[in-house]
Amino acid sequence: MVGLLLDIDGVLVTSWRPLPGAVEALDALERQGVPRMFLTNTTSKSRHQIAESLSACGLRVGAEEILSAARLTAEFLGAEYPGRRVWVLNKGPIAEDMSGVEIVDGPDDAPEVIVLGGAGDGFTHDAMSRVLQMMLDGIPVVAMHRSMTWSTDDGIKIDTGVYLEGLEKAAGQSIRAIGKPSPIGFRSAVEVLGMEPTSVVMVGDDLHNDVLGAQASALRGVLVRTGKFRADELDRVLADEFGPVPDHVIDSVADLPDLVASLEI
Ligand SMILES: [Mg+2]
């Protein structure tokens, strides 16, 4: 039996509307008795809000099944920087997933750690300049994820990874990122499922962060041709005969129940 680790945005929904066949696919996988967790870099909603939004689409998912970048970051802060005062830049009400973290009001409230969540209106020139200054002053910066883009009904948006690369270059330091493709989330999900990594299949629309990231952590990877999938990006990866390639590519999550049924691990 394989276990499933599912990305949400671009696989099951876009702009919180279900993709064709997603509801039926989740139902079929449930009937097949496939263990599952959801691993998302979404930082615009709390886990409860994500579960509610999915349920409103007919996708029955419990908040406890969702591992979000915010929750993983809170766990990381508890282990690495316990009790520190944290300035969180993020678009979205994720405070409940950050329980246990002492969040300060802003850069003037004596933060000891900076957390960059999902990019949004708060990522201003002034805010990013303050982050850079604090980095140079020795304050650690942690990112919830390193995603470069996300797709919406209005088109593609730039995400936190675009800012991270600039900050890292300007400061001459690297920033630790917690969500996909960091191994932290994949390992955590594998642990919750109680399975071997090689028995867990990660399904995502992000070739590098979801699929190749999971494969680098010894999971299997399945790429869907929906959401932010780009054929030219896949072609470039397939053309490199020495580089990693996705284990499987399917048109959409609608094809997942058949693929899972055919996998023998
Ligand atoms: Mg996605």
Coordinates of C-alpha atoms in Angstrom, one line a residue, residues 8-9 12-19 22-23 26 38 40 42-64 66 92-94 96-97:
I8 CA -3.5 21.6 -2.5
D9 CA -3.3 24.7 -4.7
L12 CA -7.2 20.1 -6.0
V13 CA -8.2 23.8 -6.3
T14 CA -7.3 27.1 -8.0
S15 CA -8.3 30.3 -6.3
W16 CA -10.2 27.9 -3.9
R17 CA -12.4 26.4 -6.6
P18 CA -12.2 22.7 -7.3
L19 CA -10.3 21.6 -10.4
A22 CA -10.8 16.6 -7.9
V23 CA -13.9 15.8 -5.8
L26 CA -10.5 12.2 -3.5
F38 CA -1.9 17.3 2.7
T40 CA 0.9 22.9 1.5
T42 CA -0.2 28.1 1.5
T43 CA 0.2 30.9 4.0
S44 CA -3.0 32.9 3.2
K45 CA -5.2 30.8 5.5
S46 CA -5.0 28.8 8.7
R47 CA -5.3 25.1 8.6
H48 CA -8.9 25.3 9.8
Q49 CA -9.7 27.9 7.1
I50 CA -8.1 25.7 4.4
A51 CA -10.2 22.7 5.6
E52 CA -13.3 24.8 5.5
S53 CA -12.6 26.2 2.0
L54 CA -11.9 22.7 0.7
S55 CA -15.1 21.4 2.3
A56 CA -17.1 24.2 0.7
C57 CA -15.8 22.8 -2.7
G58 CA -17.0 19.3 -1.8
L59 CA -13.5 18.2 -0.8
R60 CA -13.8 16.6 2.6
V61 CA -10.5 17.3 4.3
G62 CA -9.9 17.7 8.1
A63 CA -7.7 20.4 9.5
E64 CA -5.7 17.7 11.3
I66 CA -3.1 19.4 6.8
G92 CA -3.1 35.9 5.9
P93 CA -4.6 35.1 9.3
I94 CA -2.3 32.3 10.4
E96 CA -3.7 30.0 15.2
D97 CA -1.2 27.9 13.4

